[in-house]
CSV table of C-alpha atoms in Angstrom, one decimal:
chain,number,residue,atom,x,y,z
A,1,MET,CA,-19.9,-36.4,-55.0
A,2,ALA,CA,-21.8,-36.1,-51.8
A,3,GLU,CA,-25.4,-34.8,-52.1
A,4,LYS,CA,-25.8,-31.3,-50.8
A,5,THR,CA,-28.0,-30.7,-47.7
A,6,ILE,CA,-30.9,-28.3,-47.9
A,7,SER,CA,-28.9,-25.8,-45.8
A,8,GLN,CA,-26.1,-25.9,-48.2
A,9,GLN,CA,-28.4,-25.4,-51.2
A,10,PHE,CA,-30.6,-22.5,-49.8
A,11,GLY,CA,-28.6,-21.3,-46.8
A,12,PRO,CA,-29.7,-22.1,-43.2
A,13,VAL,CA,-32.7,-20.6,-41.6
A,14,LEU,CA,-31.1,-20.8,-38.2
A,15,GLU,CA,-27.4,-21.0,-37.6
A,16,LEU,CA,-25.4,-21.1,-34.4
A,17,ILE,CA,-21.7,-20.7,-35.1
A,18,GLU,CA,-19.5,-21.2,-32.0
A,19,ALA,CA,-22.0,-19.2,-30.1
A,20,ARG,CA,-21.1,-18.9,-26.4
A,21,PRO,CA,-23.8,-17.3,-24.2
A,22,VAL,CA,-22.6,-14.9,-21.4
A,23,PHE,CA,-22.4,-17.0,-18.2
A,24,ASP,CA,-24.8,-15.7,-15.5
A,25,GLU,CA,-24.7,-18.7,-13.1
A,26,SER,CA,-28.2,-19.9,-14.1
A,27,GLY,CA,-29.7,-21.7,-17.0
A,28,LEU,CA,-27.7,-22.2,-20.2
A,29,THR,CA,-24.1,-23.3,-19.8
A,30,ALA,CA,-21.5,-21.0,-21.3
A,31,ALA,CA,-20.4,-23.7,-23.8
A,32,ARG,CA,-19.9,-23.2,-27.5
A,33,TYR,CA,-23.1,-24.0,-29.5
A,34,ASN,CA,-23.1,-25.1,-33.1
A,35,LEU,CA,-26.2,-25.8,-35.1
A,36,SER,CA,-27.4,-25.4,-38.7
A,37,LEU,CA,-31.0,-25.7,-39.6
A,38,GLY,CA,-32.1,-25.5,-43.3
A,39,PRO,CA,-35.6,-24.7,-44.7
A,40,GLY,CA,-38.0,-27.6,-44.1
A,41,GLU,CA,-35.6,-29.4,-41.8
A,42,CYS,CA,-36.5,-30.6,-38.3
A,43,VAL,CA,-34.1,-30.8,-35.5
A,44,PHE,CA,-34.9,-32.5,-32.2
A,45,ILE,CA,-33.2,-31.5,-29.0
A,46,GLU,CA,-33.7,-33.5,-25.8
A,47,CYS,CA,-33.5,-31.4,-22.7
A,48,ARG,CA,-35.0,-32.2,-19.3
A,49,ASP,CA,-34.4,-28.7,-17.8
A,50,GLU,CA,-37.2,-26.2,-18.6
A,51,THR,CA,-35.0,-23.2,-17.9
A,52,GLN,CA,-32.3,-24.5,-20.3
A,53,ARG,CA,-34.9,-25.1,-23.0
A,54,SER,CA,-36.4,-21.7,-22.7
A,55,GLN,CA,-32.9,-20.0,-22.6
A,56,PHE,CA,-31.7,-21.9,-25.6
A,57,THR,CA,-34.7,-20.7,-27.7
A,58,ASP,CA,-34.1,-17.2,-26.4
A,59,LEU,CA,-30.5,-17.7,-27.6
A,60,CYS,CA,-31.8,-18.6,-31.1
A,61,VAL,CA,-34.0,-15.5,-31.3
A,62,GLY,CA,-31.2,-13.1,-30.2
A,63,LEU,CA,-32.6,-12.4,-26.7
A,64,LEU,CA,-29.8,-14.0,-24.8
A,65,PRO,CA,-26.5,-12.1,-25.0
A,66,ILE,CA,-23.6,-14.0,-26.4
A,67,GLY,CA,-19.9,-13.4,-25.6
A,68,ASP,CA,-18.4,-15.1,-28.7
A,69,GLY,CA,-19.5,-16.5,-32.0
A,70,LYS,CA,-22.6,-15.8,-34.0
A,71,VAL,CA,-26.3,-16.6,-34.1
A,72,LYS,CA,-27.9,-16.0,-37.4
A,73,CYS,CA,-31.5,-16.2,-38.5
A,74,LEU,CA,-32.4,-16.2,-42.2
A,75,GLY,CA,-28.8,-15.2,-42.8
A,76,LEU,CA,-29.0,-12.2,-40.5
A,77,ASP,CA,-26.7,-11.9,-37.5
A,78,TRP,CA,-28.8,-10.9,-34.4
A,79,GLN,CA,-25.9,-8.9,-33.0
A,80,GLN,CA,-25.5,-6.8,-36.1
A,81,LEU,CA,-29.2,-6.1,-36.5
A,82,GLU,CA,-30.7,-2.7,-35.7
A,83,GLU,CA,-33.3,-3.0,-32.9
A,84,ARG,CA,-36.4,-2.5,-35.0
A,85,ARG,CA,-35.2,-5.0,-37.6
A,86,ALA,CA,-34.5,-7.5,-34.9
A,87,TRP,CA,-38.1,-7.2,-33.5
A,88,ALA,CA,-39.4,-7.6,-37.1
A,89,LEU,CA,-37.2,-10.7,-37.7
A,90,ARG,CA,-38.6,-12.3,-34.5
A,91,GLY,CA,-42.0,-11.8,-36.1
A,92,ARG,CA,-41.0,-14.4,-38.7
A,93,ILE,CA,-40.6,-17.0,-36.0
A,94,GLY,CA,-43.5,-19.1,-34.6
A,95,ARG,CA,-43.0,-20.1,-31.0
A,96,PHE,CA,-44.6,-22.5,-28.6
A,97,PHE,CA,-43.5,-21.7,-25.0
A,98,SER,CA,-43.3,-24.3,-22.2
A,99,THR,CA,-44.8,-21.8,-19.7
A,100,ASN,CA,-48.3,-20.2,-20.1
A,101,SER,CA,-47.7,-17.5,-22.6
A,102,LEU,CA,-51.3,-16.3,-23.2
A,103,ILE,CA,-52.0,-13.1,-21.3
A,104,ASP,CA,-55.2,-12.4,-19.5
A,105,LEU,CA,-55.4,-8.7,-20.4
A,106,TYR,CA,-57.1,-9.7,-23.7
A,107,GLY,CA,-59.3,-12.4,-25.0
A,108,THR,CA,-57.7,-15.5,-26.5
A,109,HIS,CA,-58.5,-14.4,-30.0
A,110,ILE,CA,-56.5,-11.2,-29.6
A,111,ASN,CA,-53.7,-13.3,-28.1
A,112,ILE,CA,-53.7,-15.6,-31.1
A,113,LEU,CA,-53.8,-12.8,-33.7
A,114,TRP,CA,-51.6,-10.3,-31.9
A,115,PRO,CA,-48.1,-11.3,-33.4
A,116,ARG,CA,-49.5,-11.4,-37.0
A,117,MET,CA,-51.4,-8.2,-36.5
A,118,HIS,CA,-48.3,-6.5,-35.1
A,119,HIS,CA,-45.9,-7.7,-37.8
A,120,THR,CA,-47.9,-7.8,-41.0
A,121,ARG,CA,-50.5,-5.9,-42.9
A,122,THR,CA,-52.5,-8.9,-43.7
A,123,PRO,CA,-56.2,-8.0,-43.5
A,124,THR,CA,-57.7,-8.9,-40.1
A,125,LYS,CA,-60.5,-10.9,-41.9
A,126,GLN,CA,-58.0,-13.0,-43.6
A,127,LEU,CA,-56.1,-13.7,-40.4
A,128,VAL,CA,-59.3,-14.6,-38.6
A,129,ALA,CA,-60.3,-17.0,-41.4
A,130,GLU,CA,-56.9,-18.7,-41.2
A,131,ALA,CA,-57.0,-18.8,-37.4
A,132,VAL,CA,-60.4,-20.3,-37.4
A,133,ARG,CA,-59.3,-23.0,-39.9
A,134,LEU,CA,-56.3,-23.8,-37.7
A,135,GLY,CA,-58.4,-23.8,-34.6
A,136,ILE,CA,-60.8,-26.3,-36.0
A,137,ARG,CA,-57.9,-28.4,-37.2
A,138,PHE,CA,-56.6,-28.5,-33.6
A,139,GLY,CA,-60.0,-29.3,-32.1
A,140,LEU,CA,-61.3,-25.8,-31.1
A,141,PRO,CA,-64.8,-24.9,-32.0
A,142,GLY,CA,-63.5,-21.7,-33.8
A,143,LEU,CA,-61.6,-18.7,-32.4
A,144,PRO,CA,-62.2,-18.5,-28.6
A,145,THR,CA,-63.0,-15.0,-27.3
A,146,GLN,CA,-62.8,-15.7,-23.5
A,147,VAL,CA,-59.8,-14.7,-21.6
A,148,PRO,CA,-57.2,-17.6,-21.6
A,149,SER,CA,-57.5,-18.3,-17.9
A,150,ARG,CA,-61.1,-19.4,-18.5
A,151,LEU,CA,-60.1,-22.0,-21.0
A,152,SER,CA,-59.0,-25.6,-20.1
A,153,VAL,CA,-55.3,-26.4,-20.2
A,154,LEU,CA,-55.8,-28.4,-23.4
A,155,ASP,CA,-57.7,-25.5,-25.1
A,156,ARG,CA,-54.9,-23.1,-24.1
A,157,ARG,CA,-52.4,-25.4,-25.8
A,158,ARG,CA,-54.6,-25.6,-28.9
A,159,ALA,CA,-54.7,-21.8,-28.9
A,160,GLU,CA,-50.9,-21.6,-28.7
A,161,TYR,CA,-50.6,-24.0,-31.6
A,162,VAL,CA,-52.8,-21.8,-33.7
A,163,ARG,CA,-50.7,-18.7,-32.8
A,164,ALA,CA,-47.4,-20.6,-33.6
A,165,PHE,CA,-48.6,-21.9,-37.0
A,166,LEU,CA,-50.6,-18.8,-38.0
A,167,GLY,CA,-49.2,-16.8,-40.9
A,168,GLY,CA,-46.7,-19.4,-42.2
A,169,PRO,CA,-43.6,-18.7,-40.1
A,170,ASP,CA,-40.1,-19.4,-41.5
A,171,LEU,CA,-38.9,-21.0,-38.3
A,172,LEU,CA,-40.8,-22.8,-35.5
A,173,LEU,CA,-39.3,-23.0,-32.1
A,174,LEU,CA,-41.2,-25.5,-30.0
A,175,GLU,CA,-40.6,-26.0,-26.3
A,176,ASP,CA,-42.1,-29.3,-25.2
A,177,PRO,CA,-45.1,-28.7,-27.5
A,178,VAL,CA,-46.9,-31.9,-27.4
A,179,ALA,CA,-47.8,-35.0,-25.3
A,180,LEU,CA,-48.9,-38.4,-26.7
A,181,ASP,CA,-52.4,-37.9,-25.3
A,182,PRO,CA,-54.9,-36.9,-26.6
A,183,LYS,CA,-54.1,-38.9,-29.7
A,184,GLU,CA,-56.2,-36.6,-32.1
A,185,LEU,CA,-54.4,-33.5,-31.0
A,186,TYR,CA,-51.0,-35.3,-31.3
A,187,GLU,CA,-51.8,-36.3,-34.8
A,188,ALA,CA,-53.2,-32.9,-35.8
A,189,PHE,CA,-50.0,-31.3,-34.5
A,190,LEU,CA,-47.8,-33.7,-36.4
A,191,SER,CA,-49.9,-33.2,-39.6
A,192,GLU,CA,-49.7,-29.3,-39.3
A,193,LEU,CA,-46.0,-29.6,-38.6
A,194,THR,CA,-45.4,-31.6,-41.7
A,195,ALA,CA,-47.5,-29.2,-43.8
A,196,ALA,CA,-45.5,-26.3,-42.5
A,197,ARG,CA,-42.2,-28.1,-43.3
A,198,GLU,CA,-43.3,-28.8,-46.8
A,199,LYS,CA,-43.8,-25.0,-47.2
A,200,GLY,CA,-40.1,-24.5,-46.2
A,201,CYS,CA,-40.5,-23.8,-42.5
A,202,ALA,CA,-37.6,-25.0,-40.4
A,203,VAL,CA,-38.4,-26.6,-37.0
A,204,LEU,CA,-36.5,-26.8,-33.8
A,205,TRP,CA,-38.3,-29.1,-31.4
A,206,LEU,CA,-37.2,-29.3,-27.8
A,207,ALA,CA,-38.6,-31.9,-25.6
A,208,SER,CA,-38.0,-33.4,-22.2
A,209,ASP,CA,-38.8,-36.9,-23.4
A,210,ARG,CA,-37.9,-38.4,-26.8
A,211,SER,CA,-40.9,-40.7,-26.9
A,212,VAL,CA,-43.0,-37.8,-28.3
A,213,TRP,CA,-41.0,-37.5,-31.5
A,214,ARG,CA,-40.2,-41.2,-31.9
A,215,ASP,CA,-43.0,-41.7,-34.4
A,216,TYR,CA,-42.0,-38.6,-36.4
A,217,TRP,CA,-38.2,-39.2,-36.5
A,218,GLN,CA,-36.7,-40.2,-39.9
A,219,ASP,CA,-33.2,-41.1,-41.0
A,220,GLY,CA,-31.1,-38.0,-41.5
A,221,MET,CA,-32.8,-35.8,-39.0
A,222,GLN,CA,-30.5,-34.2,-36.5
A,223,ILE,CA,-30.9,-35.1,-32.8
A,224,PHE,CA,-29.1,-33.3,-30.0
A,225,ARG,CA,-29.1,-33.4,-26.2
A,226,LEU,CA,-28.9,-30.1,-24.4
A,227,GLY,CA,-27.3,-30.3,-20.9
A,228,ASP,CA,-24.6,-28.9,-18.8
A,229,ASP,CA,-22.0,-29.9,-21.4
A,230,GLY,CA,-23.8,-27.8,-24.1
A,231,LEU,CA,-25.3,-29.2,-27.2
A,232,ILE,CA,-24.3,-32.8,-27.9
A,233,ASP,CA,-24.9,-34.5,-31.3
A,234,MET,CA,-26.8,-37.8,-30.6
A,235,ARG,CA,-26.9,-39.2,-34.2
A,236,GLY,CA,-25.6,-42.7,-34.0
A,237,VAL,CA,-25.9,-42.9,-30.3
B,1,MET,CA,-5.3,5.7,12.6
B,2,LYS,CA,-3.3,4.1,9.8
B,3,THR,CA,-3.6,5.4,6.2
B,4,PRO,CA,-5.1,2.2,4.7
B,5,SER,CA,-7.9,2.1,7.3
B,6,ARG,CA,-8.6,5.8,6.7
B,7,PHE,CA,-8.8,5.1,3.1
B,8,THR,CA,-11.2,2.2,3.7
B,9,ILE,CA,-13.5,4.5,5.7
B,10,ILE,CA,-13.5,7.2,3.0
B,11,HIS,CA,-14.0,4.5,0.3
B,12,ARG,CA,-17.0,3.1,2.2
B,13,PHE,CA,-18.5,6.5,2.8
B,14,VAL,CA,-18.1,7.5,-0.9
B,15,ALA,CA,-19.6,4.1,-1.9
B,16,PHE,CA,-22.6,4.6,0.4
B,17,LEU,CA,-23.1,8.1,-1.0
B,18,GLY,CA,-22.9,6.9,-4.5
B,19,HIS,CA,-25.3,4.1,-3.8
B,20,ILE,CA,-27.9,6.5,-2.3
B,21,VAL,CA,-27.5,9.0,-5.2
B,22,ARG,CA,-27.7,6.2,-7.9
B,23,SER,CA,-30.7,4.5,-6.3
B,24,TYR,CA,-32.7,7.7,-6.0
B,25,LEU,CA,-31.7,9.2,-9.4
B,26,ARG,CA,-32.0,5.9,-11.3
B,27,PHE,CA,-35.8,6.1,-11.7
B,28,LEU,CA,-35.7,9.8,-12.6
B,29,LEU,CA,-33.2,9.1,-15.3
B,30,LEU,CA,-35.3,6.2,-16.4
B,31,MET,CA,-38.3,8.5,-16.6
B,32,ILE,CA,-36.4,11.1,-18.7
B,33,GLY,CA,-35.1,8.5,-21.1
B,34,ALA,CA,-38.5,6.8,-21.5
B,35,SER,CA,-40.3,10.1,-22.0
B,36,TRP,CA,-38.1,10.8,-24.9
B,37,GLY,CA,-38.7,7.2,-26.1
B,38,VAL,CA,-42.5,7.6,-25.9
B,39,PHE,CA,-42.4,10.9,-27.9
B,40,ASN,CA,-39.9,9.5,-30.4
B,41,GLU,CA,-41.8,6.3,-31.0
B,42,GLY,CA,-45.2,8.0,-30.9
B,43,MET,CA,-44.2,10.2,-33.8
B,44,LEU,CA,-43.4,7.3,-36.1
B,45,PRO,CA,-46.3,6.0,-38.2
B,46,SER,CA,-44.9,2.5,-38.1
B,47,THR,CA,-45.5,2.5,-34.3
B,48,TRP,CA,-49.2,2.7,-34.7
B,49,ARG,CA,-49.9,-0.9,-35.8
B,50,ARG,CA,-53.2,-2.6,-35.1
B,51,PRO,CA,-52.4,-4.0,-31.6
B,52,VAL,CA,-50.9,-0.7,-30.5
B,53,ARG,CA,-54.0,1.2,-31.7
B,54,TYR,CA,-56.2,-1.4,-30.0
B,55,GLU,CA,-54.3,-0.9,-26.7
B,56,PHE,CA,-54.4,2.9,-27.0
B,57,TRP,CA,-58.2,3.0,-27.4
B,58,ARG,CA,-58.7,0.4,-24.7
B,59,SER,CA,-56.6,2.4,-22.3
B,60,LEU,CA,-58.2,5.7,-23.2
B,61,ARG,CA,-61.7,4.2,-22.6
B,62,GLN,CA,-60.4,2.9,-19.2
B,63,VAL,CA,-58.8,6.2,-18.2
B,64,ALA,CA,-61.4,8.7,-19.5
B,65,GLY,CA,-64.5,6.6,-19.1
B,66,GLY,CA,-63.6,5.0,-15.8
B,67,GLY,CA,-62.4,8.3,-14.3
B,68,LEU,CA,-65.2,10.5,-15.4
B,69,LEU,CA,-67.6,9.8,-12.5
B,70,SER,CA,-64.8,10.3,-9.9
B,71,VAL,CA,-63.8,13.6,-11.6
B,72,ILE,CA,-67.4,14.8,-11.7
B,73,VAL,CA,-67.9,14.1,-7.9
B,74,VAL,CA,-64.6,15.7,-6.9
B,75,ALA,CA,-65.3,18.7,-9.1
B,76,ILE,CA,-68.7,19.2,-7.5
B,77,ILE,CA,-67.1,19.0,-4.0
B,78,THR,CA,-64.4,21.4,-5.1
B,79,GLY,CA,-67.0,23.7,-6.5
B,80,PHE,CA,-68.9,23.6,-3.2
B,81,GLY,CA,-65.8,24.1,-1.1
B,82,ILE,CA,-63.1,26.2,-2.9
B,83,VAL,CA,-65.1,28.2,-5.4
B,84,ALA,CA,-68.0,29.1,-3.2
B,85,GLN,CA,-65.6,30.0,-0.3
B,86,ALA,CA,-63.4,32.1,-2.6
B,87,VAL,CA,-66.3,34.0,-4.0
B,88,PHE,CA,-67.8,34.5,-0.6
B,89,TRP,CA,-64.6,35.8,1.1
B,90,LEU,CA,-63.6,37.9,-1.8
B,91,GLY,CA,-67.0,39.5,-1.8
B,92,PHE,CA,-66.8,40.0,2.0
B,93,ALA,CA,-63.5,41.8,1.5
B,94,GLY,CA,-64.9,43.9,-1.3
B,95,MET,CA,-62.6,42.4,-3.9
B,96,ASN,CA,-65.3,41.1,-6.3
B,97,GLN,CA,-63.2,42.1,-9.3
B,98,MET,CA,-60.5,39.6,-8.2
B,99,ILE,CA,-62.8,36.6,-8.4
B,100,GLY,CA,-61.9,35.6,-12.0
B,101,SER,CA,-58.2,36.1,-11.4
B,102,VAL,CA,-58.1,34.1,-8.1
B,103,LEU,CA,-60.2,31.2,-9.6
B,104,SER,CA,-58.2,30.9,-12.8
B,105,THR,CA,-54.9,31.0,-10.9
B,106,VAL,CA,-55.8,28.9,-7.9
B,107,LEU,CA,-58.4,26.4,-9.1
B,108,VAL,CA,-57.9,25.9,-12.9
B,109,SER,CA,-54.1,26.4,-13.0
B,110,GLU,CA,-52.9,24.9,-9.7
B,111,ILE,CA,-55.5,22.7,-8.0
B,112,ALA,CA,-57.2,21.0,-11.0
B,113,PRO,CA,-54.0,19.5,-12.6
B,114,VAL,CA,-53.0,18.0,-9.2
B,115,LEU,CA,-56.4,16.6,-8.3
B,116,VAL,CA,-57.0,15.2,-11.8
B,117,GLY,CA,-53.5,13.7,-11.6
B,118,VAL,CA,-54.3,12.0,-8.3
B,119,ILE,CA,-57.6,10.7,-9.6
B,120,LEU,CA,-55.8,9.3,-12.7
B,121,LEU,CA,-53.2,7.7,-10.5
B,122,GLY,CA,-55.7,6.1,-8.2
B,123,ARG,CA,-58.3,5.1,-10.8
B,124,ALA,CA,-56.2,4.0,-13.7
B,125,GLY,CA,-52.5,4.3,-12.8
B,126,MET,CA,-52.6,1.7,-10.0
B,127,LEU,CA,-54.4,-0.7,-12.3
B,128,MET,CA,-51.7,-0.3,-14.9
B,129,LEU,CA,-49.0,-0.8,-12.3
B,130,ALA,CA,-50.6,-4.0,-11.1
B,131,GLU,CA,-51.1,-5.3,-14.7
B,132,MET,CA,-47.6,-4.5,-15.8
B,133,SER,CA,-45.9,-5.9,-12.7
B,134,ASP,CA,-48.0,-9.1,-13.0
B,135,LEU,CA,-46.9,-9.6,-16.6
B,136,THR,CA,-43.3,-9.0,-15.7
B,137,MET,CA,-43.4,-11.3,-12.7
B,138,ARG,CA,-45.0,-14.1,-14.7
B,139,GLY,CA,-42.3,-13.7,-17.4
B,140,GLN,CA,-44.9,-12.8,-20.0
B,141,MET,CA,-43.1,-9.6,-21.0
B,142,ARG,CA,-40.2,-11.9,-22.0
B,143,THR,CA,-42.7,-14.1,-23.9
B,144,LEU,CA,-43.9,-11.1,-25.8
B,145,SER,CA,-40.3,-10.2,-26.6
B,146,GLY,CA,-39.8,-13.7,-27.9
B,147,LEU,CA,-42.7,-13.1,-30.3
B,148,GLY,CA,-41.1,-10.0,-31.6
B,149,ILE,CA,-43.4,-7.6,-29.7
B,150,ASP,CA,-41.5,-4.9,-28.0
B,151,PRO,CA,-43.3,-4.3,-24.6
B,152,PHE,CA,-42.3,-0.6,-24.8
B,153,LEU,CA,-44.2,-0.3,-28.1
B,154,GLY,CA,-47.0,-2.7,-27.1
B,155,PHE,CA,-47.8,-1.2,-23.7
B,156,VAL,CA,-45.8,1.8,-22.5
B,157,VAL,CA,-46.3,4.0,-25.6
B,158,PRO,CA,-50.1,3.6,-26.0
B,159,ARG,CA,-50.8,3.6,-22.3
B,160,THR,CA,-48.8,6.7,-21.6
B,161,LEU,CA,-50.3,8.6,-24.5
B,162,ALA,CA,-53.8,7.5,-23.6
B,163,MET,CA,-53.2,8.7,-20.0
B,164,MET,CA,-52.0,12.0,-21.4
B,165,LEU,CA,-55.1,12.5,-23.5
B,166,GLY,CA,-57.3,11.3,-20.7
B,167,GLY,CA,-55.6,13.8,-18.3
B,168,PHE,CA,-56.5,16.7,-20.7
B,169,THR,CA,-60.1,15.5,-21.1
B,170,LEU,CA,-60.8,15.0,-17.4
B,171,GLY,CA,-59.0,18.2,-16.5
B,172,THR,CA,-61.2,20.2,-18.8
B,173,PHE,CA,-64.3,18.5,-17.4
B,174,PHE,CA,-63.1,19.1,-13.9
B,175,SER,CA,-62.5,22.9,-14.4
B,176,LEU,CA,-65.8,23.5,-16.1
B,177,ILE,CA,-67.8,21.5,-13.5
B,178,ALA,CA,-66.0,23.0,-10.5
B,179,LEU,CA,-66.5,26.6,-11.8
B,180,ALA,CA,-70.2,26.0,-12.7
B,181,MET,CA,-70.9,24.3,-9.3
B,182,GLY,CA,-69.2,27.2,-7.5
B,183,TYR,CA,-71.4,29.7,-9.4
B,184,VAL,CA,-74.6,27.7,-8.7
B,185,VAL,CA,-73.8,27.7,-4.9
B,186,CYS,CA,-73.1,31.4,-4.8
B,187,TRP,CA,-76.1,32.2,-6.9
B,188,VAL,CA,-78.4,30.2,-4.6
B,189,LYS,CA,-77.0,32.0,-1.6
B,190,GLY,CA,-77.3,35.3,-3.4
B,191,ILE,CA,-73.6,36.1,-3.3
B,192,VAL,CA,-73.3,36.6,-7.0
B,193,THR,CA,-76.0,38.2,-9.1
B,194,VAL,CA,-74.4,38.2,-12.6
B,195,SER,CA,-75.3,35.5,-15.1
B,196,ILE,CA,-73.2,32.3,-15.4
B,197,TRP,CA,-71.9,33.6,-18.8
B,198,SER,CA,-70.7,36.8,-17.2
B,199,PHE,CA,-69.1,34.8,-14.4
B,200,MET,CA,-67.3,32.5,-16.8
B,201,PHE,CA,-66.3,35.5,-18.9
B,202,GLN,CA,-64.8,37.1,-15.8
B,203,VAL,CA,-62.7,34.0,-15.2
B,204,VAL,CA,-61.7,33.6,-18.8
B,205,ASN,CA,-60.8,37.3,-19.1
B,206,SER,CA,-58.5,37.1,-16.2
B,207,VAL,CA,-56.5,34.1,-17.5
B,208,HIS,CA,-53.0,35.2,-18.5
B,209,PRO,CA,-52.3,34.6,-22.2
B,210,LEU,CA,-49.4,32.2,-21.3
B,211,ASP,CA,-51.9,30.1,-19.2
B,212,TYR,CA,-53.8,29.2,-22.3
B,213,PHE,CA,-50.8,27.2,-23.1
B,214,GLY,CA,-49.7,26.4,-19.6
B,215,ILE,CA,-53.0,25.0,-18.2
B,216,PRO,CA,-53.6,22.4,-21.0
B,217,LEU,CA,-49.8,21.6,-20.8
B,218,LYS,CA,-50.3,20.8,-17.1
B,219,PHE,CA,-53.2,18.5,-17.7
B,220,LEU,CA,-51.4,16.7,-20.5
B,221,SER,CA,-48.1,16.4,-18.6
B,222,SER,CA,-49.9,15.2,-15.4
B,223,GLY,CA,-51.5,12.4,-17.3
B,224,PHE,CA,-48.2,11.7,-19.1
B,225,VAL,CA,-46.1,11.3,-16.0
B,226,VAL,CA,-48.7,9.3,-14.2
B,227,GLY,CA,-49.0,6.8,-17.1
B,228,LEU,CA,-45.2,6.6,-17.7
B,229,CYS,CA,-44.4,6.3,-14.0
B,230,CYS,CA,-46.9,3.5,-13.4
B,231,CYS,CA,-45.8,1.5,-16.5
B,232,LEU,CA,-42.1,1.8,-15.6
B,233,SER,CA,-42.7,1.0,-11.9
B,234,GLY,CA,-44.6,-2.1,-13.0
B,235,MET,CA,-41.8,-3.2,-15.4
B,236,ASP,CA,-38.9,-2.2,-13.1
B,237,ILE,CA,-39.2,-4.9,-10.5
B,238,THR,CA,-36.8,-7.3,-8.8
B,239,THR,CA,-37.4,-10.9,-7.6
B,240,ASP,CA,-37.8,-9.5,-4.0
B,241,ASP,CA,-40.8,-7.3,-5.1
B,242,ASN,CA,-44.5,-8.2,-4.5
B,243,MET,CA,-47.7,-6.2,-4.6
B,244,ALA,CA,-47.2,-5.1,-1.0
B,245,THR,CA,-44.0,-3.3,-1.9
B,246,LEU,CA,-44.9,-2.3,-5.5
B,247,ILE,CA,-48.2,-0.5,-4.9
B,248,PRO,CA,-47.0,2.0,-2.2
B,249,ARG,CA,-43.8,2.6,-4.2
B,250,GLY,CA,-45.7,3.3,-7.4
B,251,PHE,CA,-48.2,5.5,-5.6
B,252,SER,CA,-45.5,7.7,-3.9
B,253,ARG,CA,-43.6,7.9,-7.2
B,254,GLY,CA,-46.8,8.9,-9.0
B,255,ILE,CA,-47.7,11.6,-6.5
B,256,LEU,CA,-44.1,13.0,-6.5
B,257,SER,CA,-44.1,13.0,-10.4
B,258,ILE,CA,-47.4,15.0,-10.5
B,259,LEU,CA,-46.1,17.6,-8.0
B,260,ILE,CA,-42.7,17.9,-9.7
B,261,ILE,CA,-44.2,18.3,-13.2
B,262,ASN,CA,-46.6,21.0,-12.1
B,263,VAL,CA,-43.8,22.9,-10.4
B,264,VAL,CA,-41.6,22.5,-13.5
B,265,VAL,CA,-44.3,23.8,-15.8
B,266,ASP,CA,-44.8,26.8,-13.5
B,267,ILE,CA,-41.1,27.5,-13.5
B,268,VAL,CA,-40.7,27.1,-17.2
B,269,LEU,CA,-43.7,29.3,-18.0
B,270,GLY,CA,-42.6,31.9,-15.4
B,271,SER,CA,-45.6,31.6,-13.1
B,272,ILE,CA,-43.4,31.2,-10.0
């Protein structure tokens, strides 16, 4: 008897079933998308178009309207969810955006803590301690308090890692999150990613270049290519 | 003229008329819907999470603290001008007993809410508009949505309510300072001889009972519409918009909202 996958044993964290986004002449093609991602699993998607990457992750979090099919997260269908519950469910997802997502209205520390402070009642001290630990892990001196625009590009990326990994999300959606340089940051990122997966976090890693995940890829991991034809399975190619 | 071409002309005219009506009424309908949304969400305890409270206090500090000096200056000028002139001319006409009534009706009830609304709009509203439009144009509102943070909850609710509370605070300061300044000017010139407490008592005594509800309501609603109008104008933008088109549009919408809400409150409370 064939061995059951993690998704089959525990139910998928993210599931796209024949999901067809509404065609609006830009970004994601109105093809049918199928994907199943179980707890602790990591899926790689190669996509050179930044808009497509961003719209695909929006599709996964129920922000992009779909014409047919279903998109489910933790077993809950985005289309069936009441608005407040949908916002709360998005709070269980850690995201790394390809565009600058830290806003200059607040200091970087508020930007990092904001989603967790919004969605949970975890004491602020506890969140700060965890953020400082993650910050140091990624090479920050602690929790930066300056506005994001005063930080270097690399420090902003570090801050975004801290925000994405903070609070132990159930799903990580990463849009072109890492480059091979600097080596220490690359290794710290992979190490935290592995630690998160061991705790059951599912990972969807979209990148423009497959060289960034070559060292991390293992047999059995799903690889897709996202393009004008939709999501194409690349295992065995 | 053939029937189909007549039909085309009528069709185009009706379409044009519909376009005009829709484009002008759209923002009004948006304001009405969002007003209900702000009240509805503001009542729910779950709305007041840590970042929402943080944004509320930050905005309140910006609105009340930042606008206080402007309000004091404008109130002093108003006291010099309107109050002193009103007292002088009423005394000249031998209608000293009308001073309280005229000041409470004209200054506190009509002029103060409009002036405070304009100060709020210029001092804090335009800043809000610029911040919100910047976030929308850079796609950061969408980013926040992706993190599960509803921009309406994160920005519109706390900022509008902070502006509402700031409007009431600044309006009260404005009224007191303008009246006190008017009294001081008249007292120096020897136009009034009563004490400041008698002067204030005269004003308070002539306030209609309904105005004890109406005046605070005007201050609150002026702040509310300015806050909501600026937040929505900043979020409701197209790809063709930039600061050069947004700021004048937001300012004219804000002024119009202040005037309309004051007239509406007057009509509802039967002052007109």
